[in-house]
Tab-separated table of C-alpha atoms in Angstrom:
chain	number	residue	atom	x	y	z
A	5	MET	CA	-5.723	1.260	38.062
A	6	GLN	CA	-2.689	1.452	40.347
A	7	LYS	CA	-4.957	1.341	43.416
A	8	ILE	CA	-6.750	-1.737	42.116
A	9	LEU	CA	-3.491	-3.583	41.403
A	10	SER	CA	-2.266	-2.787	44.910
A	11	ASN	CA	-5.224	-4.661	46.402
A	12	ARG	CA	-3.973	-8.142	47.329
A	13	ALA	CA	-7.441	-9.673	47.070
A	14	VAL	CA	-7.666	-8.799	43.364
A	15	TRP	CA	-4.712	-11.058	42.516
A	16	TYR	CA	-6.433	-14.044	44.132
A	17	ILE	CA	-10.093	-13.385	43.406
A	18	ALA	CA	-9.993	-12.190	39.775
A	19	PRO	CA	-8.342	-15.276	38.206
A	20	THR	CA	-10.467	-17.627	40.317
A	21	VAL	CA	-13.778	-15.943	39.450
A	22	LEU	CA	-12.953	-15.707	35.736
A	23	LEU	CA	-11.957	-19.354	35.455
A	24	PHE	CA	-14.872	-20.647	37.533
A	25	SER	CA	-17.374	-18.560	35.551
A	26	SER	CA	-15.927	-19.811	32.264
A	27	PHE	CA	-16.167	-23.417	33.420
A	28	ILE	CA	-19.839	-22.989	34.371
A	29	VAL	CA	-20.678	-21.303	31.057
A	30	LEU	CA	-18.966	-24.071	29.108
A	31	ILE	CA	-20.796	-26.785	31.058
A	32	TYR	CA	-24.217	-25.228	30.444
A	33	SER	CA	-23.486	-24.424	26.802
A	34	GLY	CA	-22.583	-28.059	26.176
A	35	ASN	CA	-19.061	-27.252	25.046
A	36	ILE	CA	-17.451	-29.563	27.601
A	37	HIS	CA	-18.523	-33.124	26.926
A	38	PHE	CA	-18.567	-35.662	29.739
A	39	SER	CA	-19.868	-39.205	29.833
A	40	TRP	CA	-19.684	-41.842	32.544
A	41	SER	CA	-17.762	-44.255	30.322
A	42	ALA	CA	-15.311	-41.505	29.358
A	43	ILE	CA	-14.725	-40.697	33.031
A	44	GLN	CA	-14.092	-44.375	33.822
A	45	ASP	CA	-11.669	-44.713	30.933
A	46	GLY	CA	-10.057	-41.317	31.448
A	47	PHE	CA	-8.054	-42.094	34.567
A	48	ASN	CA	-5.873	-44.682	32.915
A	49	SER	CA	-2.122	-45.048	32.956
A	50	ASP	CA	-1.730	-42.173	30.469
A	51	PHE	CA	-3.364	-39.676	32.837
A	52	GLY	CA	-0.291	-39.738	35.066
A	53	PHE	CA	1.884	-38.889	32.071
A	54	TYR	CA	-0.368	-35.927	31.232
A	55	VAL	CA	0.100	-34.660	34.791
A	56	LEU	CA	3.891	-34.970	34.454
A	57	VAL	CA	3.798	-33.134	31.120
A	58	GLY	CA	1.832	-30.284	32.682
A	59	LEU	CA	4.175	-30.151	35.666
A	60	GLY	CA	7.344	-30.048	33.565
A	61	ALA	CA	6.008	-27.514	31.052
A	62	GLN	CA	4.776	-25.116	33.723
A	63	LEU	CA	7.990	-25.457	35.711
A	64	VAL	CA	9.942	-24.339	32.642
A	65	ASP	CA	7.494	-21.535	31.863
A	66	GLY	CA	7.258	-20.284	35.449
A	67	THR	CA	11.031	-20.231	35.904
A	68	LEU	CA	12.109	-18.918	32.497
A	69	GLY	CA	8.995	-17.017	31.434
A	70	MET	CA	8.363	-18.967	28.219
A	71	ALA	CA	7.983	-22.293	26.392
A	72	TYR	CA	4.878	-23.789	28.044
A	73	GLY	CA	3.185	-24.487	24.710
A	74	VAL	CA	6.280	-25.825	22.942
A	75	THR	CA	7.255	-28.063	25.863
A	76	SER	CA	3.819	-29.514	26.552
A	77	THR	CA	2.872	-30.011	22.895
A	78	SER	CA	6.156	-31.781	22.116
A	79	PHE	CA	5.696	-34.223	24.995
A	80	LEU	CA	2.021	-34.863	24.212
A	81	LEU	CA	2.850	-35.705	20.605
A	82	SER	CA	5.568	-38.084	21.805
A	83	LEU	CA	2.914	-39.832	23.936
A	84	GLY	CA	0.817	-40.435	20.829
A	85	VAL	CA	-1.767	-37.678	21.376
A	86	PRO	CA	-3.028	-36.443	17.955
A	87	PRO	CA	-1.823	-32.944	16.947
A	88	ALA	CA	-5.319	-31.409	16.941
A	89	VAL	CA	-6.089	-32.783	20.402
A	90	SER	CA	-2.689	-31.658	21.694
A	91	SER	CA	-3.201	-28.093	20.460
A	92	THR	CA	-6.720	-27.819	21.879
A	93	SER	CA	-5.725	-29.307	25.224
A	94	VAL	CA	-2.693	-27.049	25.660
A	95	HIS	CA	-4.645	-23.868	24.880
A	96	VAL	CA	-7.438	-24.739	27.305
A	97	ALA	CA	-5.112	-25.860	30.103
A	98	GLU	CA	-2.971	-22.728	29.705
A	99	MET	CA	-5.904	-20.564	30.765
A	100	PHE	CA	-5.848	-22.269	34.148
A	101	THR	CA	-2.103	-22.704	34.599
A	102	THR	CA	-1.326	-19.067	33.783
A	103	GLY	CA	-3.906	-18.014	36.387
A	104	ALA	CA	-2.184	-20.155	39.018
A	105	SER	CA	1.181	-18.820	37.883
A	106	ALA	CA	0.036	-15.194	38.213
A	107	ILE	CA	-1.151	-15.818	41.781
A	108	SER	CA	2.105	-17.570	42.671
A	109	HIS	CA	4.335	-14.831	41.272
A	110	PHE	CA	2.314	-12.192	43.146
A	111	LYS	CA	2.576	-14.153	46.384
A	112	PHE	CA	6.365	-14.360	46.104
A	113	GLY	CA	6.759	-10.695	45.169
A	114	ASN	CA	7.960	-11.227	41.604
A	115	ILE	CA	5.667	-8.684	39.918
A	116	ASN	CA	6.465	-5.124	38.917
A	117	LYS	CA	2.964	-3.630	38.924
A	118	LYS	CA	3.866	-0.794	36.537
A	119	LEU	CA	5.315	-3.217	33.996
A	120	PHE	CA	2.341	-5.553	34.425
A	121	ARG	CA	-0.104	-2.680	33.878
A	122	ASN	CA	1.694	-1.527	30.726
A	123	LEU	CA	1.601	-5.049	29.257
A	124	LEU	CA	-1.926	-6.046	30.239
A	125	ILE	CA	-4.369	-4.168	27.998
A	126	PRO	CA	-2.159	-3.992	24.852
A	127	GLY	CA	-1.420	-7.715	25.181
A	128	VAL	CA	-5.118	-8.575	25.405
A	129	LEU	CA	-5.968	-6.367	22.412
A	130	GLY	CA	-3.205	-7.970	20.363
A	131	SER	CA	-4.391	-11.433	21.351
A	132	ILE	CA	-8.009	-10.774	20.386
A	133	THR	CA	-6.978	-9.190	17.078
A	134	GLY	CA	-4.734	-12.142	16.234
A	135	ALA	CA	-7.450	-14.669	17.043
A	136	TYR	CA	-9.943	-12.832	14.827
A	137	LEU	CA	-7.577	-12.438	11.872
A	138	LEU	CA	-6.385	-16.049	12.123
A	139	ALA	CA	-9.940	-17.256	11.669
A	140	ASP	CA	-10.416	-15.440	8.355
A	141	PHE	CA	-7.237	-13.994	6.842
A	142	ILE	CA	-3.837	-15.167	8.148
A	143	ASP	CA	-1.971	-18.456	7.932
A	144	GLY	CA	0.058	-18.570	11.146
A	145	ASN	CA	2.392	-21.230	9.752
A	146	VAL	CA	3.583	-18.850	7.021
A	147	ILE	CA	4.612	-16.158	9.524
A	148	LYS	CA	6.243	-18.454	12.091
A	149	PRO	CA	9.712	-18.727	10.428
A	150	TYR	CA	10.126	-14.939	10.224
A	151	ILE	CA	9.173	-14.468	13.871
A	152	SER	CA	11.600	-17.256	14.769
A	153	ILE	CA	14.454	-15.412	13.034
A	154	TYR	CA	13.622	-12.348	15.132
A	155	MET	CA	13.666	-14.462	18.304
A	156	ILE	CA	17.039	-16.034	17.429
A	157	ILE	CA	18.511	-12.538	17.268
A	158	LEU	CA	16.961	-11.776	20.659
A	159	GLY	CA	18.370	-14.993	22.099
A	160	ILE	CA	21.880	-14.064	20.968
A	161	ILE	CA	21.504	-10.581	22.474
A	162	ILE	CA	20.361	-12.048	25.805
A	163	ILE	CA	23.312	-14.459	26.022
A	164	ARG	CA	25.749	-11.669	25.083
A	165	LYS	CA	24.319	-9.446	27.820
A	166	ALA	CA	24.492	-12.303	30.332
A	167	LEU	CA	28.219	-12.699	29.632
A	168	GLN	CA	28.874	-8.996	30.089
A	169	LYS	CA	30.259	-8.008	33.481
A	170	ASN	CA	28.143	-4.890	33.768
A	171	ILE	CA	24.693	-4.914	32.187
A	172	VAL	CA	23.315	-1.428	31.697
A	173	LYS	CA	19.555	-1.276	31.848
A	174	GLN	CA	18.101	0.500	28.829
A	175	ARG	CA	14.729	2.164	28.734
A	176	THR	CA	12.166	0.056	26.907
A	177	LYS	CA	10.412	2.232	24.363
A	178	ARG	CA	7.013	1.421	22.888
A	179	LEU	CA	6.230	-1.187	25.551
A	180	GLY	CA	2.584	-1.183	24.502
A	181	LEU	CA	3.484	-2.044	20.910
A	182	LEU	CA	5.691	-4.900	22.133
A	183	ALA	CA	2.765	-6.282	24.152
A	184	VAL	CA	0.382	-5.944	21.195
A	185	PHE	CA	2.873	-7.768	18.969
A	186	GLY	CA	3.446	-10.510	21.554
A	187	GLY	CA	-0.280	-11.066	22.109
A	188	PHE	CA	-0.945	-10.999	18.368
A	189	MET	CA	1.718	-13.588	17.582
A	190	ASP	CA	0.667	-15.744	20.541
A	191	SER	CA	-2.759	-16.089	18.947
A	192	ILE	CA	-1.845	-16.614	15.305
A	193	GLY	CA	1.282	-18.692	15.953
A	194	GLY	CA	0.023	-20.850	18.816
A	195	GLY	CA	2.588	-19.326	21.175
A	196	GLY	CA	5.056	-16.509	21.397
A	197	TRP	CA	4.003	-14.244	24.251
A	198	GLY	CA	6.846	-15.373	26.511
A	199	PRO	CA	9.604	-15.688	23.890
A	200	ILE	CA	8.785	-12.331	22.294
A	201	VAL	CA	7.969	-10.181	25.338
A	202	THR	CA	10.265	-11.766	27.929
A	203	SER	CA	13.185	-12.013	25.504
A	204	SER	CA	12.803	-8.413	24.374
A	205	LEU	CA	12.680	-7.066	27.921
A	206	LEU	CA	15.624	-9.162	29.126
A	207	GLY	CA	17.536	-8.073	26.034
A	208	ARG	CA	17.132	-4.486	27.250
A	209	GLY	CA	18.794	-5.382	30.541
A	210	ARG	CA	15.695	-5.698	32.726
A	211	ASP	CA	15.839	-7.746	35.904
A	212	PRO	CA	14.895	-11.403	35.120
A	213	ARG	CA	12.917	-11.931	38.336
A	214	TYR	CA	10.478	-9.044	37.881
A	215	THR	CA	10.382	-9.380	34.097
A	216	ILE	CA	9.413	-13.059	34.195
A	217	GLY	CA	6.951	-12.553	37.041
A	218	SER	CA	5.221	-9.585	35.375
A	219	VAL	CA	5.109	-11.157	31.910
A	220	ASN	CA	3.725	-14.409	33.331
A	221	ALA	CA	1.051	-12.536	35.275
A	222	ALA	CA	-0.048	-10.597	32.174
A	223	GLU	CA	-0.049	-13.850	30.196
A	224	PHE	CA	-3.122	-15.010	32.096
A	225	ALA	CA	-5.216	-12.200	30.603
A	226	VAL	CA	-3.705	-12.770	27.159
A	227	SER	CA	-4.376	-16.529	27.275
A	228	PHE	CA	-7.855	-16.005	28.672
A	229	ALA	CA	-8.815	-13.531	25.935
A	230	SER	CA	-7.913	-15.903	23.100
A	231	GLY	CA	-8.728	-19.150	24.890
A	232	ILE	CA	-12.299	-18.345	25.927
A	233	THR	CA	-13.287	-17.574	22.328
A	234	PHE	CA	-11.726	-20.823	21.156
A	235	LEU	CA	-13.568	-22.768	23.863
A	236	LEU	CA	-16.969	-21.256	23.167
A	237	PHE	CA	-16.781	-22.143	19.480
A	238	GLU	CA	-14.867	-25.421	19.490
A	239	GLY	CA	-15.638	-27.088	22.824
A	240	VAL	CA	-13.482	-29.623	24.655
A	241	ASN	CA	-13.511	-33.372	24.023
A	242	SER	CA	-10.071	-34.302	25.386
A	243	TRP	CA	-10.911	-33.481	29.011
A	244	GLN	CA	-8.558	-36.087	30.521
A	245	VAL	CA	-5.567	-34.531	28.730
A	246	VAL	CA	-6.685	-31.037	29.772
A	247	LEU	CA	-7.243	-32.101	33.373
A	248	GLY	CA	-3.836	-33.771	33.563
A	249	LEU	CA	-2.121	-30.632	32.241
A	250	ILE	CA	-4.055	-28.420	34.664
A	251	VAL	CA	-3.243	-30.584	37.696
A	252	GLY	CA	0.453	-30.773	36.841
A	253	GLY	CA	0.659	-27.086	35.926
A	254	THR	CA	-1.094	-25.952	39.088
A	255	VAL	CA	1.292	-27.973	41.255
A	256	ALA	CA	4.328	-26.568	39.423
A	257	SER	CA	3.224	-22.903	39.462
A	258	PRO	CA	4.449	-22.051	42.975
A	259	LEU	CA	7.683	-23.979	42.340
A	260	GLY	CA	8.439	-21.858	39.282
A	261	ALA	CA	7.751	-18.682	41.274
A	262	ILE	CA	10.185	-19.871	43.953
A	263	PHE	CA	12.918	-20.892	41.489
A	264	VAL	CA	12.820	-17.534	39.694
A	265	ASN	CA	13.789	-16.031	43.071
A	266	LYS	CA	16.612	-18.492	43.705
A	267	VAL	CA	18.340	-18.786	40.333
A	268	LYS	CA	21.056	-16.193	39.750
A	269	ARG	CA	20.759	-13.607	36.983
A	270	LYS	CA	23.594	-14.827	34.710
A	271	PRO	CA	22.661	-18.534	34.396
A	272	MET	CA	18.988	-17.642	34.077
A	273	MET	CA	19.624	-15.287	31.163
A	274	ILE	CA	21.864	-17.854	29.468
A	275	LEU	CA	19.139	-20.483	29.876
A	276	VAL	CA	16.490	-18.156	28.460
A	277	GLY	CA	18.676	-17.150	25.497
A	278	THR	CA	19.617	-20.742	24.704
A	279	LEU	CA	16.017	-21.897	24.982
A	280	VAL	CA	14.810	-19.159	22.623
A	281	ILE	CA	17.447	-20.082	20.010
A	282	ILE	CA	16.690	-23.823	20.199
A	283	ILE	CA	12.921	-23.339	19.970
A	284	SER	CA	13.247	-20.865	17.113
A	285	LEU	CA	15.632	-23.083	15.122
A	286	ARG	CA	13.282	-26.019	15.603
A	287	THR	CA	10.356	-23.929	14.329
A	288	ILE	CA	12.298	-22.795	11.246
A	289	ILE	CA	13.414	-26.340	10.420
A	290	LYS	CA	9.878	-27.721	10.763
A	291	SER	CA	8.435	-24.842	8.740
A	292	PHE	CA	10.638	-25.728	5.784
A	293	HIS	CA	9.963	-29.466	6.246
A	294	LEU	CA	13.598	-30.269	6.867
A	295	ILE	CA	12.746	-32.826	9.554
């Protein structure tokens, strides 16, 4: 495994082959629906906004290691895109943008291969399990507030550690369980891999650069595992929204990988902690229909 991850070609070829193969399968299975009139109408004035949404969401996610889904969905809804279309589009586009992000973080040396390896398989297993259970047994909306409370606590811990003069790195125990939990909640809650895994690792004093790079790289496999099943069963009708998000996200991926190298540790951790708290509070408020 270590030898495979050390091969530079794997980091470029694997995401490309997986995404291209998926696209071909979806075309031939009829789960991506194109028509000439839809193509003519698709590149309207709104398409540029979809590109900007994808760019902004991926820039946040690539730099801070979280919040792609929350950011992009919020902006799409504000543009008048229906909730169901927004959710489908974000999940499909994330398969592609996380692949580009993984390549970018590898290119700029932001990945700790040991951490990535420890997150990869457990995260995928958790993601697949969550997707399966969500289909038959679990209401993700019921669990969201409780996970958000957990993330608020993590956000406070991260900010407290950022304000400390000397941050002592603590050993992260049960890393596999953390990845399983993050992948599981990402599937049943429509997001959570970054906030749960990145926040937990930063809260233990890990270096933001390698934590964000490694978590983002593993996120591609997690997103792919849940996303491909969703695509095969549901299909894609909102291709112009998906394409706009992919274009914007792909452009922003290398920028996020560069910024995570440039931003200093303290402000980055404060940003991550604040973002986690805001997102979590918003989720709790919406869950109890207070807004």
